[in-house]
Amino acid sequence: MAASVPAEATRRRYKKLLARFAAQPVPVWVRGFRGPFEEPGCDVAQIFEASVAKGDSKASLFEWASQYMDGDGLSNIVVPVMRFDGDGRADIHYGLLLGDPSDAAKLARENPTKDPGHFPFKVQGIVLEAEEQSWREQRAHLSSAFLPGQQLKPLLPTLQRGVSELLDRWAGLQGPLEAHDELHHAALDFFLQAMIGAKGLLPPTPRESLAIREAFNLDGVNLEDLPRTEATRLEFALRVLRCGATPPGPLLERLLSIDDDEKRVSSVKDFLTAGHDTTAHTLEWVLLELARHPEVQEACRMEAESIFGELGGRSLCYEDLLRFEVTSAVIFETLRLWGPAWTVFRRELTADRSFGGRVGGVTVPQGTAVNFWFYGHHHSAKLWGPDACEFRPLSRDFSDAELQRGTSRTPSSERFHPFSLPGRDCMGKNFSLMEMRLLLPQMLCRFRVQLAEPWRQQLEGLKCGSGDLFHGLIQKPGPAKPPKGLCFELEPLHLASQLPSARELTAMERSRL
């Protein structure tokens, strides 16, 4: 959860928390790890206060990981975390940040329990459900909505029509493409049409959908914004449940069968955020990197032109999507470099566990909050080579499994887990990949993508992991994302003639697909 800079009215509350934190003895296990508390006699209150002042927790975690993690960011450190008890009272605790890939993978498999102290209220939706048995029951019930063959494959015509309509609208834009609003609007609309089965739930334009999108945007996952947007979230979630889609989409069908009203509504709100926001952020980064690397953009375009030429005018089927290997490499390299999940929602240890410390294993007590430092895994020169912080999709040494070559299994290895680690990873991962593999090749056949001014000059020096531009981006709440207002010029191309229009798709191959 993002830790926003406290307003003046809340500083007194922080002062009391800091005083109480500083007065407590440092647990013995904390001394077994490196981190900002490692210096004897350090001012623990000042350490936490300075981290809050940075604007977002990931900025502090990046600084601490860079300073204290040994082995190229692949060790474990102790960091401060804010947690809430069952009555909503806040306190500061010592938590563990896992940079060691093997420790992270083992914990992900064996300890799926989320930290119930994320928010000052109980959360029952699938994403943050802390009670393990309840989560397992929800996961088993809802995850079947995202099975590639049985559920996602029949949705491709719906997504294809949405993509064609979107690209037709972009072709008529009078000016540059405003990436954030356009992509977030499109991703949420695609999700509603395909997984819920209802067209028209979202207002037709990005301007009209702004209030809804802001309510379900990860930028708003902080305590200051939640009360302001809760009424919009609740109202729209109820609209989704009552939309009367016939037949209902695979996810809506399962949501409607949840008996508990609170869990049903909470899960809808979770999916409306997770089902579009991270995909849209990833697409923003993809377009930015393609605009900055025209040779990569051209490689994607040549691949798409060749595949569409072989199709001879027929629309894509689900099996065709894995043929876009260059596009897939671009997507996965973007997820590695700029992926939205530097960390995830914390876990709480359900038993004492041993983790690699300064020297050997250190036993960390039950109840400790633990998180994963995925940024370190994805940017380690030890794991990826000296160009780990550069965009190199055409030469990156991804394994076949990491690129989904010869398999439909979602990529996950100790060094690369763009959808989190197995055990409690993203249920919508295959839907997200289907969207991106469908949109990008067709977009690049219709348009050449270039940064609009003044962004071309302003972002010229952007480099992942260093520089003022990078540090400015990570201080903002939510996932690391391109600057708001980023715009692209779309130059029309002749290759669009190979693609079926939205009107043609209405009559083409629906039953076969």
XYZ file of C-alpha atoms in Angstrom:
513
model
C 0.000 0.000 0.000
C 1.245 3.452 -0.829
C 2.262 5.616 2.120
C 1.271 9.162 1.248
C 2.884 12.231 2.793
C 0.834 12.913 5.954
C -1.220 16.083 5.982
C -0.573 18.573 8.773
C -3.717 17.439 10.590
C -2.341 13.894 10.908
C 1.209 14.732 11.953
C 0.354 14.491 15.649
C -0.908 10.945 15.130
C 2.341 10.017 13.346
C 4.351 11.582 16.155
C 2.706 9.317 18.734
C 3.245 6.240 16.562
C 6.885 7.135 16.034
C 7.436 7.692 19.745
C 5.884 4.330 20.588
C 7.943 2.584 17.881
C 11.185 4.174 19.107
C 10.487 3.188 22.720
C 10.227 -0.521 21.967
C 13.324 -2.731 22.198
C 14.616 -3.948 18.848
C 13.734 -7.653 18.467
C 16.699 -10.009 18.371
C 15.786 -11.359 14.922
C 15.998 -7.864 13.398
C 19.714 -7.748 14.165
C 20.184 -10.835 12.003
C 19.501 -8.876 8.825
C 20.888 -5.816 7.146
C 18.678 -2.781 6.661
C 18.195 0.812 7.806
C 18.151 -0.284 11.457
C 21.527 -2.035 11.393
C 23.548 0.783 12.971
C 23.672 0.540 16.791
C 21.894 3.486 18.354
C 20.184 4.527 15.115
C 17.141 6.796 15.355
C 14.416 4.304 14.368
C 11.683 6.951 14.470
C 13.600 9.225 12.107
C 14.130 6.332 9.681
C 10.400 5.745 9.344
C 9.526 9.439 9.217
C 12.060 9.999 6.419
C 10.603 7.098 4.446
C 7.075 8.543 4.668
C 8.325 11.924 3.471
C 9.534 10.365 0.196
C 5.948 10.239 -1.036
C 5.517 6.508 -1.707
C 6.767 3.329 -0.083
C 8.459 2.019 -3.247
C 10.805 5.032 -3.275
C 12.043 4.131 0.221
C 12.249 0.428 -0.579
C 14.305 1.177 -3.694
C 16.736 3.293 -1.661
C 17.072 0.731 1.133
C 17.445 -2.188 -1.278
C 20.148 -0.316 -3.197
C 22.006 0.495 0.010
C 21.637 -2.644 2.101
C 20.949 -5.660 -0.128
C 24.053 -7.712 -0.801
C 24.603 -9.814 -3.919
C 23.248 -7.370 -6.492
C 19.964 -6.809 -4.702
C 19.313 -10.491 -4.007
C 19.428 -10.649 -0.204
C 16.869 -10.026 2.551
C 16.607 -6.858 4.653
C 14.483 -5.512 7.508
C 12.307 -2.450 6.806
C 9.611 -0.562 8.750
C 5.957 -1.137 7.852
C 2.690 0.466 8.921
C 0.062 -2.041 10.055
C -3.424 -1.844 11.533
C -4.966 -4.039 14.216
C -8.492 -5.489 14.150
C -9.921 -2.257 15.543
C -8.270 -0.057 12.919
C -5.499 1.279 15.168
C -2.222 1.959 13.376
C 1.228 0.958 14.563
C 4.720 0.713 13.107
C 6.373 -2.700 12.928
C 9.555 -4.333 11.702
C 8.957 -6.215 8.459
C 11.075 -8.353 6.133
C 11.727 -7.579 2.457
C 12.767 -10.701 0.523
C 15.371 -10.122 -2.172
C 16.638 -13.706 -2.101
C 14.817 -15.434 -5.015
C 14.765 -18.897 -3.424
C 13.423 -17.565 -0.116
C 10.762 -15.614 -2.026
C 9.655 -18.602 -4.110
C 9.441 -20.865 -1.062
C 7.412 -18.390 0.978
C 5.054 -17.761 -1.958
C 4.330 -21.493 -2.226
C 4.036 -22.290 1.450
C 2.586 -19.151 3.066
C -0.250 -17.639 0.982
C -1.775 -15.757 3.942
C -1.965 -12.004 3.270
C -1.248 -9.465 5.984
C -4.605 -8.459 7.520
C -2.981 -5.212 8.669
C -2.890 -3.494 5.254
C -6.004 -1.433 5.864
C -7.814 -0.173 8.997
C -10.838 -2.295 8.076
C -11.472 -5.926 7.196
C -11.139 -6.795 3.507
C -12.899 -9.888 2.150
C -12.324 -9.685 -1.596
C -10.222 -12.291 -3.370
C -7.101 -10.111 -3.698
C -6.638 -9.203 -0.022
C -8.526 -11.966 1.785
C -6.304 -12.788 4.786
C -8.092 -15.923 6.010
C -6.397 -18.734 4.101
C -9.279 -21.204 3.893
C -11.686 -18.515 2.713
C -9.160 -17.398 0.092
C -8.634 -20.966 -1.156
C -12.385 -21.460 -1.571
C -12.744 -18.175 -3.473
C -9.696 -18.901 -5.627
C -10.949 -22.360 -6.573
C -14.346 -20.900 -7.474
C -13.218 -17.827 -9.422
C -10.001 -18.916 -11.144
C -11.892 -21.219 -13.523
C -13.252 -18.074 -15.231
C -9.764 -17.459 -16.637
C -8.919 -20.912 -18.023
C -7.347 -20.295 -21.457
C -9.048 -22.991 -23.518
C -12.478 -23.329 -21.986
C -13.194 -19.693 -21.041
C -10.810 -17.232 -22.717
C -10.716 -18.692 -26.218
C -14.456 -18.042 -26.857
C -13.982 -14.418 -25.743
C -11.539 -13.574 -28.521
C -14.190 -12.358 -31.021
C -15.536 -9.955 -28.387
C -12.066 -8.561 -27.746
C -11.301 -8.436 -31.476
C -14.357 -6.306 -32.160
C -13.397 -4.035 -29.293
C -9.845 -3.678 -30.627
C -11.087 -2.892 -34.152
C -13.531 -0.274 -32.869
C -10.794 1.265 -30.731
C -8.312 1.485 -33.601
C -10.996 2.918 -35.896
C -11.657 5.628 -33.316
C -7.949 6.366 -32.912
C -7.671 6.737 -36.684
C -10.097 9.640 -36.416
C -8.350 11.472 -33.590
C -7.697 15.131 -34.261
C -4.372 15.343 -32.469
C -2.078 13.074 -30.457
C -3.154 10.019 -28.458
C -3.352 10.723 -24.705
C -2.004 7.370 -23.539
C -3.169 7.123 -19.940
C -6.831 7.973 -20.427
C -7.206 6.096 -23.706
C -5.536 2.874 -22.569
C -7.151 2.741 -19.132
C -10.566 3.389 -20.668
C -10.017 0.690 -23.301
C -8.680 -1.914 -20.856
C -11.599 -1.470 -18.452
C -14.117 -1.559 -21.314
C -12.543 -4.748 -22.741
C -12.687 -6.378 -19.310
C -16.359 -5.483 -18.830
C -17.378 -6.660 -22.297
C -15.475 -9.947 -22.171
C -15.347 -11.132 -18.563
C -18.652 -9.593 -17.412
C -20.436 -9.979 -20.739
C -21.969 -6.488 -20.805
C -21.406 -3.766 -23.362
C -22.285 -0.210 -22.406
C -21.566 -0.391 -18.680
C -18.713 2.075 -19.140
C -19.482 5.488 -20.664
C -18.353 5.631 -24.312
C -15.414 8.051 -24.066
C -12.386 8.401 -21.769
C -13.590 11.826 -20.671
C -16.965 10.446 -19.597
C -15.476 7.417 -17.825
C -12.922 9.409 -15.807
C -14.676 9.289 -12.405
C -15.215 5.528 -12.637
C -11.665 4.858 -13.793
C -10.178 6.979 -11.005
C -12.142 4.967 -8.437
C -10.677 1.696 -9.748
C -7.139 2.920 -10.380
C -4.181 1.651 -8.335
C -3.127 5.275 -7.872
C -6.057 5.494 -5.451
C -5.049 2.573 -3.227
C -4.049 4.689 -0.250
C -5.862 5.643 2.894
C -6.428 9.259 1.927
C -8.224 8.445 -1.349
C -10.218 5.360 -0.363
C -13.003 7.207 1.493
C -13.337 9.746 -1.321
C -13.854 7.107 -4.006
C -15.679 4.384 -2.045
C -19.183 5.546 -3.005
C -18.280 5.397 -6.716
C -16.694 1.949 -6.331
C -19.703 0.550 -4.505
C -22.263 2.036 -6.916
C -20.456 0.751 -10.010
C -19.821 -2.694 -8.478
C -23.557 -3.038 -7.835
C -24.292 -1.947 -11.414
C -22.017 -4.720 -12.643
C -23.754 -7.335 -10.504
C -27.197 -6.149 -11.630
C -26.379 -5.611 -15.320
C -28.406 -8.615 -16.430
C -25.919 -9.717 -19.091
C -27.322 -12.614 -21.151
C -25.406 -14.794 -21.211
C -23.214 -13.561 -18.380
C -19.467 -13.461 -18.949
C -17.441 -16.227 -17.284
C -16.404 -14.057 -14.354
C -19.846 -12.536 -13.725
C -21.372 -16.015 -13.737
C -19.089 -17.050 -10.884
C -19.392 -13.775 -8.966
C -23.173 -14.060 -8.944
C -22.969 -17.498 -7.353
C -21.036 -16.267 -4.279
C -23.450 -16.563 -1.354
C -21.888 -13.966 0.943
C -22.984 -10.456 -0.118
C -19.912 -8.694 1.284
C -17.466 -11.100 -0.337
C -19.336 -10.851 -3.655
C -19.216 -7.050 -3.759
C -15.613 -6.897 -2.503
C -14.485 -9.331 -5.171
C -16.196 -7.298 -7.905
C -14.328 -4.185 -6.744
C -11.042 -6.114 -6.651
C -11.484 -7.437 -10.188
C -12.521 -4.076 -11.617
C -9.175 -2.686 -10.461
C -6.887 -5.671 -11.049
C -8.642 -6.570 -14.304
C -7.583 -3.460 -16.180
C -5.207 -1.129 -14.340
C -1.953 -3.078 -14.526
C -2.595 -4.054 -18.163
C -3.136 -0.409 -19.104
C 0.043 0.700 -17.289
C 2.011 -2.027 -19.077
C 0.674 -0.901 -22.464
C 1.696 2.684 -21.669
C 5.259 1.501 -21.064
C 5.215 -0.714 -24.184
C 4.245 2.218 -26.403
C 6.824 4.449 -24.736
C 9.632 1.951 -25.300
C 8.530 1.213 -28.875
C 8.525 4.936 -29.618
C 12.014 5.259 -28.111
C 13.277 2.176 -30.001
C 11.986 2.402 -33.594
C 14.041 -0.630 -34.650
C 12.122 -2.781 -32.137
C 8.826 -1.283 -33.274
C 9.706 -2.124 -36.868
C 10.589 -5.722 -35.920
C 7.155 -6.102 -34.304
C 5.504 -4.597 -37.362
C 7.329 -6.888 -39.794
C 6.338 -9.940 -37.763
C 2.707 -8.803 -37.630
C 2.626 -8.024 -41.349
C 3.990 -11.502 -42.145
C 1.469 -13.296 -39.907
C -1.533 -11.295 -41.107
C -0.410 -11.885 -44.678
C -0.414 -15.626 -44.077
C -3.917 -15.419 -42.607
C -5.193 -14.070 -45.903
C -7.767 -11.753 -44.399
C -9.300 -14.093 -41.825
C -9.495 -12.888 -38.262
C -7.119 -14.138 -35.589
C -7.969 -17.212 -33.591
C -6.704 -17.915 -30.091
C -3.962 -20.267 -31.263
C -2.513 -17.553 -33.505
C -1.585 -15.307 -30.579
C 1.480 -17.280 -29.494
C 2.900 -16.866 -33.004
C 3.664 -13.207 -32.223
C 7.002 -14.036 -30.605
C 8.615 -10.619 -31.123
C 5.543 -8.896 -29.695
C 5.612 -11.322 -26.751
C 9.292 -10.554 -26.145
C 8.463 -6.841 -26.088
C 5.615 -7.403 -23.613
C 7.721 -9.554 -21.295
C 10.761 -7.285 -21.481
C 8.491 -4.357 -20.603
C 7.034 -6.306 -17.683
C 10.557 -7.137 -16.526
C 11.839 -3.587 -16.829
C 8.762 -1.526 -15.901
C 6.344 -4.067 -14.440
C 3.743 -2.661 -12.041
C 4.507 -5.157 -9.256
C 7.792 -4.110 -7.619
C 6.247 -5.561 -4.489
C 2.789 -7.000 -3.821
C 0.404 -6.888 -0.879
C 2.333 -8.216 2.119
C 2.140 -11.730 3.551
C 1.890 -12.512 7.262
C 3.924 -15.441 8.558
C 1.651 -18.200 9.855
C 4.569 -19.897 11.663
C 8.167 -19.180 12.631
C 10.326 -19.397 9.487
C 14.017 -19.276 8.676
C 15.326 -16.852 6.038
C 18.824 -16.069 4.837
C 20.349 -13.329 6.977
C 23.740 -11.723 7.502
C 25.299 -15.058 8.357
C 23.218 -18.160 7.706
C 19.568 -18.644 8.512
C 17.654 -16.367 10.895
C 14.360 -17.430 12.476
C 11.654 -14.807 11.974
C 8.631 -15.094 14.290
C 5.069 -15.929 13.355
C 2.967 -12.821 12.677
C 5.761 -10.839 10.980
C 4.840 -8.924 7.818
C 6.893 -10.028 4.789
C 7.036 -8.734 1.224
C 8.855 -9.658 -1.982
C 11.363 -7.399 -3.738
C 10.465 -8.326 -7.310
C 12.220 -5.228 -8.630
C 15.531 -6.725 -7.460
C 14.843 -10.065 -9.142
C 13.937 -8.396 -12.436
C 16.851 -5.927 -12.540
C 19.744 -7.970 -11.200
C 22.881 -7.869 -13.354
C 23.801 -11.220 -11.812
C 20.611 -12.795 -13.183
C 20.171 -10.820 -16.421
C 23.582 -9.487 -17.412
C 25.153 -6.011 -17.375
C 22.329 -4.507 -19.465
C 19.662 -5.551 -16.944
C 18.322 -1.985 -16.644
C 18.048 -1.456 -20.399
C 15.265 -2.319 -22.859
C 16.637 -5.200 -24.953
C 13.708 -7.416 -26.062
C 15.384 -8.644 -29.266
C 18.539 -9.893 -27.537
C 17.415 -10.653 -23.960
C 18.226 -14.248 -22.976
C 14.733 -15.251 -21.935
C 14.257 -18.990 -21.640
C 11.610 -20.669 -23.790
C 9.342 -20.984 -20.753
C 9.809 -17.298 -19.876
C 8.624 -16.383 -23.392
C 5.903 -19.074 -23.513
C 7.604 -20.814 -26.451
C 6.050 -24.250 -26.825
C 3.858 -23.858 -23.757
C 0.746 -21.994 -22.671
C 1.913 -21.870 -19.052
C 2.306 -18.344 -17.746
C 5.975 -17.331 -17.347
C 7.436 -17.788 -13.895
C 10.985 -18.558 -12.823
C 13.071 -17.570 -9.820
C 14.337 -14.521 -11.692
C 11.180 -13.627 -13.665
C 7.617 -13.585 -12.328
C 5.756 -10.711 -14.012
C 2.422 -11.831 -12.564
C 3.784 -12.586 -9.071
C 4.992 -15.952 -7.835
C 2.860 -19.097 -8.082
C 0.733 -19.877 -5.109
C -1.077 -16.572 -5.100
C -0.296 -15.075 -8.477
C -2.527 -13.012 -10.767
C -5.650 -14.913 -11.829
C -6.173 -12.668 -14.860
C -2.681 -13.080 -16.306
C -3.782 -15.005 -19.403
C -6.574 -12.531 -20.122
C -4.111 -9.639 -19.882
C -1.667 -11.330 -22.273
C -4.473 -12.095 -24.700
C -5.495 -8.416 -24.759
C -1.973 -7.155 -25.355
C -1.119 -9.765 -28.014
C -4.327 -8.895 -29.827
C -4.038 -5.107 -29.681
C -0.351 -4.421 -30.308
C 0.216 -6.223 -33.664
C -2.914 -4.674 -35.157
C -2.086 -1.238 -33.799
C 1.409 -1.387 -35.277
C 0.044 -2.471 -38.664
C -2.186 0.597 -38.691
C 0.081 3.219 -37.102
C 3.691 4.178 -36.599
C 3.979 5.275 -32.954
C 6.109 8.281 -32.040
C 6.399 10.393 -28.915
C 4.625 13.717 -29.257
C 6.383 16.878 -28.209
C 7.342 17.943 -25.614
C 7.603 14.347 -24.377
C 10.233 13.375 -26.936
C 12.712 15.780 -25.372
C 11.534 15.452 -21.773
C 11.916 11.655 -21.691
C 15.094 11.428 -23.719
C 17.228 10.708 -20.642
C 14.834 8.297 -18.892
C 16.669 5.194 -17.665
C 15.322 2.523 -15.384
C 17.034 2.502 -11.993
C 18.834 5.843 -12.089
C 18.543 9.535 -12.828
C 16.215 12.329 -11.779
C 13.457 11.308 -14.199
C 13.316 7.789 -12.792
C 13.350 8.900 -9.162
C 10.652 11.473 -9.878
C 8.372 8.760 -11.283
C 8.759 6.335 -8.391
C 7.884 8.936 -5.762
C 4.307 9.072 -7.063
C 1.690 6.754 -5.507
C 0.771 3.506 -7.189
C 2.846 1.433 -9.613
C 5.803 2.953 -11.462
C 4.220 4.469 -14.538
C 4.922 6.973 -17.304
C 4.085 10.590 -16.530
C 0.419 11.596 -16.632
C -0.476 13.309 -19.874
C 2.024 11.342 -21.981
C 1.002 11.641 -25.652
C 1.896 9.803 -28.848
C 1.640 10.725 -32.503
C -0.014 7.987 -34.583
C 1.111 8.019 -38.197
C -1.335 6.029 -40.407
C 0.170 3.129 -42.407
C -1.018 1.237 -45.479
C -0.824 -2.141 -43.714
C -4.280 -1.585 -42.219
C -5.815 -3.043 -45.397
C -4.824 -6.533 -44.252
C -6.934 -6.324 -41.102
C -10.686 -7.021 -40.913
C -12.804 -4.021 -39.943
C -15.061 -3.918 -36.895
C -18.098 -4.202 -39.191
C -16.713 -7.281 -40.942
C -15.960 -8.935 -37.622
C -19.600 -8.799 -36.616
C -20.370 -11.401 -39.283
C -17.058 -13.276 -39.481
C -16.235 -16.603 -37.855
C -18.000 -15.976 -34.544
C -19.300 -19.522 -34.294
C -16.010 -21.076 -35.359
C -14.038 -19.119 -32.757
